[in-house]
mmCIF file of C-alpha atoms in Angstrom:
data_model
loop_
_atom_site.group_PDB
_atom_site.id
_atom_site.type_symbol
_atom_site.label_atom_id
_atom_site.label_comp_id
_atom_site.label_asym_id
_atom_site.label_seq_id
_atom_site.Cartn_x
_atom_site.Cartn_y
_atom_site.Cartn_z
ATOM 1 C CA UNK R 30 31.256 86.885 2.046
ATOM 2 C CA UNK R 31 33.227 87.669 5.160
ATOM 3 C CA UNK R 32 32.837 83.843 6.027
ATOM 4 C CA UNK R 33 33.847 82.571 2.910
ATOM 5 C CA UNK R 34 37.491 84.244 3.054
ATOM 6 C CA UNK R 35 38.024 83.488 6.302
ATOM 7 C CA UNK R 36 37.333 79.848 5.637
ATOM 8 C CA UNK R 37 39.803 79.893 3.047
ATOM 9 C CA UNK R 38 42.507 81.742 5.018
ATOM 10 C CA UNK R 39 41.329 79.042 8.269
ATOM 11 C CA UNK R 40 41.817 76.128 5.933
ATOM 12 C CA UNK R 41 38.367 75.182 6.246
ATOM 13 C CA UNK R 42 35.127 76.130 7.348
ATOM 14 C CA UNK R 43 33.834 75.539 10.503
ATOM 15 C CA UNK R 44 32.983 72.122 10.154
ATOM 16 C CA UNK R 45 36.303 71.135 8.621
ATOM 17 C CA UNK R 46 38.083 72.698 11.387
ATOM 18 C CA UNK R 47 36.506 70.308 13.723
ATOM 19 C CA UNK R 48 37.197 67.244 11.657
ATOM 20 C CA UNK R 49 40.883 68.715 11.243
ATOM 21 C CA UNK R 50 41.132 68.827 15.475
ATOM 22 C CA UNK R 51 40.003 65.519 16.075
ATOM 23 C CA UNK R 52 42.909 64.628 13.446
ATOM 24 C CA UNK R 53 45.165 66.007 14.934
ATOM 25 C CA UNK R 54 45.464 69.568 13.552
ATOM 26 C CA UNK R 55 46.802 71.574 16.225
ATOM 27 C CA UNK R 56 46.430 74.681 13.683
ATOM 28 C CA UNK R 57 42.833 74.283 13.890
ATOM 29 C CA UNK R 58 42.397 73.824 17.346
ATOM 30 C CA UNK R 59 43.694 77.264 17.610
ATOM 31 C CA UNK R 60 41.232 78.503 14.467
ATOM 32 C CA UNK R 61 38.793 77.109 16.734
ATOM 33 C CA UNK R 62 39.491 79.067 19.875
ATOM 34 C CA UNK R 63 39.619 82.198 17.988
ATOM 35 C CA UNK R 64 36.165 81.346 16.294
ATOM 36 C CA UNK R 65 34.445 80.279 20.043
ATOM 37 C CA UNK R 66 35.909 83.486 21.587
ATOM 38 C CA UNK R 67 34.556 86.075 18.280
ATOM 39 C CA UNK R 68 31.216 84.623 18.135
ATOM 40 C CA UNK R 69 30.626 84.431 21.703
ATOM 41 C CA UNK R 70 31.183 87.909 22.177
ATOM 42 C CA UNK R 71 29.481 88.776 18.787
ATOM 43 C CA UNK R 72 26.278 87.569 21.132
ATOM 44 C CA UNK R 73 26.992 87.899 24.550
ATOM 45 C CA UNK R 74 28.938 90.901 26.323
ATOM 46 C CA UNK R 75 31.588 91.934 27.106
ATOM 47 C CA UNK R 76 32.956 90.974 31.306
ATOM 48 C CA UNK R 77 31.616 94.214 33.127
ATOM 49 C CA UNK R 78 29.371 95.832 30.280
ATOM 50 C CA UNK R 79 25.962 95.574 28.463
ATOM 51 C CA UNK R 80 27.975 96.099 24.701
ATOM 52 C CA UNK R 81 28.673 92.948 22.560
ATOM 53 C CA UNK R 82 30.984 93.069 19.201
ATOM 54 C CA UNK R 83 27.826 93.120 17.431
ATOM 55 C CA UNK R 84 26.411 96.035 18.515
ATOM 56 C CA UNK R 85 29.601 98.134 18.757
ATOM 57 C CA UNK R 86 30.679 97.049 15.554
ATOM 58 C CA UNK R 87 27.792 95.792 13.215
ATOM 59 C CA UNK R 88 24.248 96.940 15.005
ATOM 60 C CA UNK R 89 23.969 100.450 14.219
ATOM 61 C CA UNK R 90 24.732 99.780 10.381
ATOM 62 C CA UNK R 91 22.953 96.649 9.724
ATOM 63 C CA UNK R 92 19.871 97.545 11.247
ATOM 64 C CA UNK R 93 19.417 99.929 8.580
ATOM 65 C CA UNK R 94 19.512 98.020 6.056
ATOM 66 C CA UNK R 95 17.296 94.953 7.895
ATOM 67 C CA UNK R 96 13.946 94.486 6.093
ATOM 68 C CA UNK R 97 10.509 92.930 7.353
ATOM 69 C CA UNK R 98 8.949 90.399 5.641
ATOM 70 C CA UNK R 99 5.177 89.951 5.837
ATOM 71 C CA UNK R 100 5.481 86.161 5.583
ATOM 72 C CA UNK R 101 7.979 83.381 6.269
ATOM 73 C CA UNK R 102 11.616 83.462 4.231
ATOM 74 C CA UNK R 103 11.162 80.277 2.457
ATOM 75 C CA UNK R 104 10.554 80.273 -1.054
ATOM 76 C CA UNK R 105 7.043 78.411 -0.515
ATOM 77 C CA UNK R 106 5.880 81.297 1.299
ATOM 78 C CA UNK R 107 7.051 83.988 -0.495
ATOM 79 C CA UNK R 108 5.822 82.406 -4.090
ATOM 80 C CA UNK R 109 2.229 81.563 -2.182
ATOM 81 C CA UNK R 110 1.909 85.594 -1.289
ATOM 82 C CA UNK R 111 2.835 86.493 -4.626
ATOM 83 C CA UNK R 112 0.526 83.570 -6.109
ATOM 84 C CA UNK R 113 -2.080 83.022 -3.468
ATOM 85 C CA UNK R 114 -1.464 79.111 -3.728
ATOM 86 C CA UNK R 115 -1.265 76.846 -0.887
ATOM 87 C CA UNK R 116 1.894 77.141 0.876
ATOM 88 C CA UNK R 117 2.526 73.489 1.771
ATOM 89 C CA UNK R 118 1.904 72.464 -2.052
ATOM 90 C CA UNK R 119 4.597 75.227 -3.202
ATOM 91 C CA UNK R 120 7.037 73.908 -0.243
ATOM 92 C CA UNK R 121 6.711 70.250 -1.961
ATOM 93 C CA UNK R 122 6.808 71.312 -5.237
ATOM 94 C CA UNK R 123 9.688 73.802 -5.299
ATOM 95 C CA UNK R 124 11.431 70.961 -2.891
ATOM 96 C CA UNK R 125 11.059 68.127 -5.345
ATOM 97 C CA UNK R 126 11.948 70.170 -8.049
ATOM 98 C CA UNK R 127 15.585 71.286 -6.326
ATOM 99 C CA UNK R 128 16.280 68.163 -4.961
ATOM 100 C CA UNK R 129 15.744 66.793 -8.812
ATOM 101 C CA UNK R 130 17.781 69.457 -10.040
ATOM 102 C CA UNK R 131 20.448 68.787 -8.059
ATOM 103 C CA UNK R 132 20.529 65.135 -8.504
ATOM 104 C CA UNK R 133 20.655 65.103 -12.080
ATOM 105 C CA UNK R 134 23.435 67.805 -11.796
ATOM 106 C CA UNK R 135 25.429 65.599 -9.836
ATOM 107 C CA UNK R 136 25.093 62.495 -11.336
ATOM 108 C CA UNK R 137 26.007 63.924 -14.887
ATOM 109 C CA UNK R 138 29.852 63.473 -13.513
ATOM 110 C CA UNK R 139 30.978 60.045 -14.603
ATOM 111 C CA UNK R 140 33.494 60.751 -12.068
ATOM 112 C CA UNK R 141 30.737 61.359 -9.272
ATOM 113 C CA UNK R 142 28.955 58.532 -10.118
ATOM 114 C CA UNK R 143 31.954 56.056 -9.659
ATOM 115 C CA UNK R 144 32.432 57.111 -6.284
ATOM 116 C CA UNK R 145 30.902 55.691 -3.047
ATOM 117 C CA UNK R 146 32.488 57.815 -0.670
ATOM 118 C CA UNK R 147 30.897 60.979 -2.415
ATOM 119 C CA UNK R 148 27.258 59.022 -2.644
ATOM 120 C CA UNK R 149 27.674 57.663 0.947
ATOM 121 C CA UNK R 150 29.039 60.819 2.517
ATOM 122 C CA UNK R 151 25.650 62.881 0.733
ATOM 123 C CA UNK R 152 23.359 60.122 1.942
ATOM 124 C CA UNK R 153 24.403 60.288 5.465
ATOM 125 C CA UNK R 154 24.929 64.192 5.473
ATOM 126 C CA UNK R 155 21.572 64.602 4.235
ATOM 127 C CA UNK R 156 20.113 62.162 6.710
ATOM 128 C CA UNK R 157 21.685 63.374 9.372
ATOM 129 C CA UNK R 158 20.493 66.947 9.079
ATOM 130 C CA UNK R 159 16.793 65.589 8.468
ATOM 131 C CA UNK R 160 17.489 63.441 11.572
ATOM 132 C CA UNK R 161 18.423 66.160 13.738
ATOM 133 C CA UNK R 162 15.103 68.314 12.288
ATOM 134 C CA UNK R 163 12.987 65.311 13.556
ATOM 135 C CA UNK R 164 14.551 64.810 16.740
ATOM 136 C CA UNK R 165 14.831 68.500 18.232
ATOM 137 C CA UNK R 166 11.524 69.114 16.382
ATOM 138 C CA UNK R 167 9.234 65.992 17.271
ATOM 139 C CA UNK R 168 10.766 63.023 18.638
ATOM 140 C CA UNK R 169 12.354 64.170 21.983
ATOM 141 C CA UNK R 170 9.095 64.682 24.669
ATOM 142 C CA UNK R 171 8.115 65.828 28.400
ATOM 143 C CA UNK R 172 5.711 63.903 30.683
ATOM 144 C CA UNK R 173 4.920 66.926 33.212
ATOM 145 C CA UNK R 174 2.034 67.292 35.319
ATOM 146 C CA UNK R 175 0.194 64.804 33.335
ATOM 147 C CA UNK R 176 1.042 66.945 30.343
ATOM 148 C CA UNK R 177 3.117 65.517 27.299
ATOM 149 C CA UNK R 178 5.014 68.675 26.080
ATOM 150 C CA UNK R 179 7.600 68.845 23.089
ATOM 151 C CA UNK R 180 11.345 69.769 24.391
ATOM 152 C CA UNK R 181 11.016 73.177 23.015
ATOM 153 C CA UNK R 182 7.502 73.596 24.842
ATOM 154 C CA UNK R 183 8.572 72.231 28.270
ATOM 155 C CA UNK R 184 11.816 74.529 28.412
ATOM 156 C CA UNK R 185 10.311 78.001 27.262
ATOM 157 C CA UNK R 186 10.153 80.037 30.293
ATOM 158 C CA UNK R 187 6.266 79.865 31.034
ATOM 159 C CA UNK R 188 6.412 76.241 31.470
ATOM 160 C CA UNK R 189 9.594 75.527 32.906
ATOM 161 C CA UNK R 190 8.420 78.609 35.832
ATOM 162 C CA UNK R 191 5.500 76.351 36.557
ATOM 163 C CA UNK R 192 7.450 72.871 36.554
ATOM 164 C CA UNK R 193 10.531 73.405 37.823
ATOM 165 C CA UNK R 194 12.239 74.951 41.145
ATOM 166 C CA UNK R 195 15.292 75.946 39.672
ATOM 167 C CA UNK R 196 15.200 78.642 37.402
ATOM 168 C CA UNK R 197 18.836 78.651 36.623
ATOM 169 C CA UNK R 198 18.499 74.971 35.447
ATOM 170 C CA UNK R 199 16.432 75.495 32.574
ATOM 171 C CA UNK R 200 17.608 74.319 29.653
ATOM 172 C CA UNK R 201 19.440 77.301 26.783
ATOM 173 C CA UNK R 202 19.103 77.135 23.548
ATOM 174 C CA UNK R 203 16.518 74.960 22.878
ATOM 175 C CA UNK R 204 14.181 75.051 19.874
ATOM 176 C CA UNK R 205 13.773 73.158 16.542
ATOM 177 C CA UNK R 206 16.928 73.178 14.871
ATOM 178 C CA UNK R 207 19.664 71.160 13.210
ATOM 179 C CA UNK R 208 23.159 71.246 12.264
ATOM 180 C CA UNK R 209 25.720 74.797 12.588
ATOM 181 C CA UNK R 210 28.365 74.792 14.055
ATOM 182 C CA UNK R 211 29.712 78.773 14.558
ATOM 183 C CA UNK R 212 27.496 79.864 17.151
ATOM 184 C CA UNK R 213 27.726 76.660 18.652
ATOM 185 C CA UNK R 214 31.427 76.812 18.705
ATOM 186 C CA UNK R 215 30.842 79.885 20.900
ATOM 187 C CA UNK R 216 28.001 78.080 22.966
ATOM 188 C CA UNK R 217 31.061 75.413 23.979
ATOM 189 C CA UNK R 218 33.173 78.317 25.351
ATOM 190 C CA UNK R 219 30.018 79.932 27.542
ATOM 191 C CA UNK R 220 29.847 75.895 28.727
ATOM 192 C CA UNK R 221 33.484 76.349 29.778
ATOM 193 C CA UNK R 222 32.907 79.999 31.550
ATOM 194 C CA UNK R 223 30.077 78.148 33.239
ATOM 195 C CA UNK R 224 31.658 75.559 34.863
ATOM 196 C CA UNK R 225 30.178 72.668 32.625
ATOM 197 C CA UNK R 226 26.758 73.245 34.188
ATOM 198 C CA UNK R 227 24.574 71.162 31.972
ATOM 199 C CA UNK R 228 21.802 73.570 31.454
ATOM 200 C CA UNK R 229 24.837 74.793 29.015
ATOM 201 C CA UNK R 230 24.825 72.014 26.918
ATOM 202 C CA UNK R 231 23.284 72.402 23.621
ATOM 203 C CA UNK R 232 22.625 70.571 20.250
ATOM 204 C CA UNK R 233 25.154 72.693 19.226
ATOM 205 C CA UNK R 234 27.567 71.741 21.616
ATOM 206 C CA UNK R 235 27.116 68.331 21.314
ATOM 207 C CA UNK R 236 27.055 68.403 17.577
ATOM 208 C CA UNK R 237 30.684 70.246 17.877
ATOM 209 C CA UNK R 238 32.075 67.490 20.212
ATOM 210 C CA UNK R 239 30.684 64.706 18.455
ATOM 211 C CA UNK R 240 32.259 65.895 14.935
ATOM 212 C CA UNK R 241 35.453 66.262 16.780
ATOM 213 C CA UNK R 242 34.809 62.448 18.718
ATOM 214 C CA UNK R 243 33.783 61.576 15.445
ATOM 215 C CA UNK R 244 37.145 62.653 13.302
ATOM 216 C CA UNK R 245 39.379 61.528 16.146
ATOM 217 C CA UNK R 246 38.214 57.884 16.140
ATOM 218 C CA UNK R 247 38.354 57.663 12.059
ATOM 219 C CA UNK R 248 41.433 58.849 12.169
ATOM 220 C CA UNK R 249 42.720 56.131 14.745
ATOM 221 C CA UNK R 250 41.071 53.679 12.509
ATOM 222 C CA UNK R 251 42.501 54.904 8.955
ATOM 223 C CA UNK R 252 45.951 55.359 10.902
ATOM 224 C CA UNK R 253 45.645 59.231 9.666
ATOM 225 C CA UNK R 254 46.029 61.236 12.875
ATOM 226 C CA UNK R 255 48.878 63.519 12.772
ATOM 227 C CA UNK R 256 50.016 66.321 14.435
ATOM 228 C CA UNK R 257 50.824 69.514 12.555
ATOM 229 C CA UNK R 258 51.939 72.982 13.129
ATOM 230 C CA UNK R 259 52.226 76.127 11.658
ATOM 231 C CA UNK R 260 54.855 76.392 9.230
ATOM 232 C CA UNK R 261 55.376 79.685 9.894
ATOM 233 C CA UNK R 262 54.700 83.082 11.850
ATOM 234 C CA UNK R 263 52.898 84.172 8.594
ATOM 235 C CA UNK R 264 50.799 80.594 8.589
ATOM 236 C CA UNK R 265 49.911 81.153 11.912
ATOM 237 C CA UNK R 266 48.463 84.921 11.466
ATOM 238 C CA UNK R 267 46.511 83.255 8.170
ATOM 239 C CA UNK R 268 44.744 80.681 10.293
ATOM 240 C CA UNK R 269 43.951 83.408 12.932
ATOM 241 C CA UNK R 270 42.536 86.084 10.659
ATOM 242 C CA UNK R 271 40.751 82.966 9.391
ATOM 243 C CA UNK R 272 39.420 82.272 12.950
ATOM 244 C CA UNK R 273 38.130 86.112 13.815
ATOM 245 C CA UNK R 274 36.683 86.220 10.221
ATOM 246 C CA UNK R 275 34.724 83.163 10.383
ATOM 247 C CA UNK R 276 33.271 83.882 13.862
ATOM 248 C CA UNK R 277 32.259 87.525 12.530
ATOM 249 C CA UNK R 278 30.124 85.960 9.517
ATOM 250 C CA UNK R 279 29.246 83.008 10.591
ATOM 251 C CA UNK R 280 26.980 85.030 13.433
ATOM 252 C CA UNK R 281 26.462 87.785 10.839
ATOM 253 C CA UNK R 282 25.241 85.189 8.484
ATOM 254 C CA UNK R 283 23.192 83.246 10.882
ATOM 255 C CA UNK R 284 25.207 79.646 9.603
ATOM 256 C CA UNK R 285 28.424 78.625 7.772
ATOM 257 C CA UNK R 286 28.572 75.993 4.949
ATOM 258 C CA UNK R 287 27.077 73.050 6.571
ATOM 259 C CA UNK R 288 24.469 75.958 8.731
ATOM 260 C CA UNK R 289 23.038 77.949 5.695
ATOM 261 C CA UNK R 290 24.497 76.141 2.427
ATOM 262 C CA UNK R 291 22.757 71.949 3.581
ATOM 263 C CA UNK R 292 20.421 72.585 7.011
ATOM 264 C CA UNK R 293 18.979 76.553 5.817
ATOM 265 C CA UNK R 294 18.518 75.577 2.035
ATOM 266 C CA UNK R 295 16.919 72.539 3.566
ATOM 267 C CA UNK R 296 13.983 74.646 4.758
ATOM 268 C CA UNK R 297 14.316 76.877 1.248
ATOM 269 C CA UNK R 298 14.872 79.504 3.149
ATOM 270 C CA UNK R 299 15.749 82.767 0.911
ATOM 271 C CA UNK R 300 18.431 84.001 3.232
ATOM 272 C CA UNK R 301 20.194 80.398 3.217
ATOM 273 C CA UNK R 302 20.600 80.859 -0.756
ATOM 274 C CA UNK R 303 21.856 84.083 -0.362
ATOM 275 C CA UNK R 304 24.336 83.335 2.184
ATOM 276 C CA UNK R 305 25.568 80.647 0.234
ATOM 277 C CA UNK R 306 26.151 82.642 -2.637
ATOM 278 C CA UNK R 307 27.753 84.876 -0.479
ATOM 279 C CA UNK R 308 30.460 82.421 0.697
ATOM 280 C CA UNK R 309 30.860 80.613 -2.354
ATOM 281 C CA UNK R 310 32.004 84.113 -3.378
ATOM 282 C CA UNK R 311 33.866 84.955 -0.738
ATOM 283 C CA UNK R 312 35.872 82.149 -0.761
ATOM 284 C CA UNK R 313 36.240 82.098 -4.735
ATOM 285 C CA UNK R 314 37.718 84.985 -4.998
ATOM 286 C CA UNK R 315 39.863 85.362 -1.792
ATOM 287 C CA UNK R 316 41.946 82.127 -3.583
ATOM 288 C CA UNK R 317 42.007 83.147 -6.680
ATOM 289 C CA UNK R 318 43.976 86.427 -5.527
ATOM 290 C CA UNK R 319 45.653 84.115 -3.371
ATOM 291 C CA UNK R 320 46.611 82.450 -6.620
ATOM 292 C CA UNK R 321 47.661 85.472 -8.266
ATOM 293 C CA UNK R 322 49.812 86.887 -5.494
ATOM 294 C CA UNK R 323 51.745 83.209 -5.619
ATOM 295 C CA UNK R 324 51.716 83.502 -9.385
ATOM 296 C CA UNK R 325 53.300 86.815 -9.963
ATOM 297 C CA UNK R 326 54.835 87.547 -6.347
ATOM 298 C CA UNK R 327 55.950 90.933 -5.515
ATOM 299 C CA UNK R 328 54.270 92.220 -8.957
ATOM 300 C CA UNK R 329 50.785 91.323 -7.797
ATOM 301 C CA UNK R 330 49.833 94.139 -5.225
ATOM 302 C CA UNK R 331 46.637 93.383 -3.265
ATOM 303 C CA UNK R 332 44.393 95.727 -5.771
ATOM 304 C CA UNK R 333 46.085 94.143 -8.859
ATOM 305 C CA UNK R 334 45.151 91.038 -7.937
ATOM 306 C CA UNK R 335 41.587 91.729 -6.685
ATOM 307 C CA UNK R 336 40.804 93.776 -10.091
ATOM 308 C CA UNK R 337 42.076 90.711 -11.657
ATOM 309 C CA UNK R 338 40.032 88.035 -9.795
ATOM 310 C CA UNK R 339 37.161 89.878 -10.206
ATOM 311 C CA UNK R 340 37.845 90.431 -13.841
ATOM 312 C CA UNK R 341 37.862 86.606 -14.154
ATOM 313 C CA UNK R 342 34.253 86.172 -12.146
ATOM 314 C CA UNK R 343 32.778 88.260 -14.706
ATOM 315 C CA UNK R 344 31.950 90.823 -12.505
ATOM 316 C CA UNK R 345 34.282 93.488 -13.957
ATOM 317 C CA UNK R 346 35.040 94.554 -18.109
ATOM 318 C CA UNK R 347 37.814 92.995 -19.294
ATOM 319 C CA UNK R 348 39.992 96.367 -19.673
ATOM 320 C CA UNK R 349 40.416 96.868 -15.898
ATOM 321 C CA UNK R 350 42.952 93.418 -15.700
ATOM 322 C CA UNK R 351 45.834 94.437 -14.366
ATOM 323 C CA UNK R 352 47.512 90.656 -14.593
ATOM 324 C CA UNK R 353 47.562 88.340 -17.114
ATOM 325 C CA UNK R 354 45.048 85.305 -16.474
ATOM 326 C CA UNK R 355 46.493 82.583 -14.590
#
């Protein structure tokens, strides 16, 4: 939730700020400063101390409401618990049948259908996340000591201590994973505060540059880069509550959009479909009081409009309006 209003007060989520940078979006760059700096220090500490925003501000609360699963969080394993069916035929199953779902869903819009853009730009978002779950998680090897070990294997501690000289060298952040971009926004400032050392550099990292590399070239080659600035002091303090909000929950969620609502769901992971509900939500309603307060002005305190919005999700009786629908 807290990442869904932020996006909308940012102007984007995390991924759209870094296609908005490499066009040109000096408004963004600084929503992406504020995001690297918050969820850095929502993981690492503070200069001088053991305490990170997390655990001053989140730890002692959350873990209280944490719970412990006896199996894995995707909806193959949980079902196979409850059923006592094989997991790996639920996990094909329950995929087919949501990939299917979705599909027909989408192509019902004539609209949809008549566009390439929107089938190209699923195709290759799709493949690309499924590319990077291959590649971190089976492609990329070791040859070590006449051993062939997986990337993750051959930079875990116990191996790289046996290999290797140097253990500042070895690699951070390594494991089978695909695309977010929050955390990783952080993971490019601790790359900066380390002097570019390349045991720094991530598949995070280098998925946030290569958006940005990405955006800047199409936008030299649709003539679209522009630079723009904040219109206004009040613009400017939008985009940065934006920033610190989206760094907050995109660590407290564990992903953004493109990190819990296409890579998590991906893996039919539980917590991924509740996340995504959660910033669908945010973001719904944090525009549609935006909507009322531009709507009614000076009439539409910030309670008036929230009752309202919330009136409108169906998540309130219909007596407790306080504004007309808009």
């Amino acid at each position: 939730v807290i990442f869904g209003i932020g996006m909308t007060y940012g102007s984007g989520c995390g991924n759209k700020t870094l296609v908005r940078v490499g066009g040109g979006n000096l408004k963004s760059i600084l929503v992406f400063a504020v995001i690297a700096v918050v969820a850095y220090f929502m993981l690492n500490p503070f200069p001088g101390t053991d305490k990170t925003l997390y655990s001053e501000l989140f730890y002692g609360w959350t873990s209280k409401t944490s719970i412990s699963l006896s199996t894995p969080q995707d909806l193959g394993s949980l079902l196979a618990a409850a059923t006592g069916m094989p997991v790996a035929t639920l996990r094909g199953i329950l995929g087919l049948l949501l990939a299917l779902a979705l599909l027909a869903y989408i192509f019902r819009s004539a609209d949809f259908r008549r566009s390439f853009d929107n089938i190209l730009g699923g195709l290759t978002v799709g493949l690309t996340v499924l590319a990077a779950w291959y590649i971190t998680g089976a492609l990329a090897a070791i040859s070590a000591d006449g051993e062939v070990l997986d990337w993750t294997e051959y930079a875990s501690a116990e191996s790289w201590d046996m290999l290797e000289d140097d253990p500042d060298a070895r690699p951070k952040d390594v494991g089978v994973q695909s695309f977010t971009f929050i955390n990783p926004m952080g993971q490019t400032l601790r790359l900066a505060l380390q002097g570019f050392d390349h045991a720094y550099v991530t598949f995070g990292v280098m998925a946030v540059l290569g958006v940005i590399a990405g955006s800047f070239l199409w936008a030299l080659l649709s003539r679209s880069f522009r630079i723009e600035w904040f219109v206004d002091w009040r613009d400017f303090l939008n985009h940065f509550i934006g920033g610190v909000l989206m760094g907050i929950g995109g660590v407290l969620g564990m992903g953004c959009t493109i990190g819990q609502g296409i890579t998590g769901i991906s893996t039919l992971a539980a917590g991924s479909f509740l996340a995504f509900a959660g910033i669908v939500f945010g973001s719904a309603m944090t525009m549609k009081i935006q909507y009322y307060k531009l709507v009614y002005e000076d009439e539409a305190s910030f309670v008036k409009a929230l009752l309202s919005s919330l009136v409108d999700m169906k998540l309130l009786p219909a007596r407790l309006r306080k504004l007309d629908a808009v």
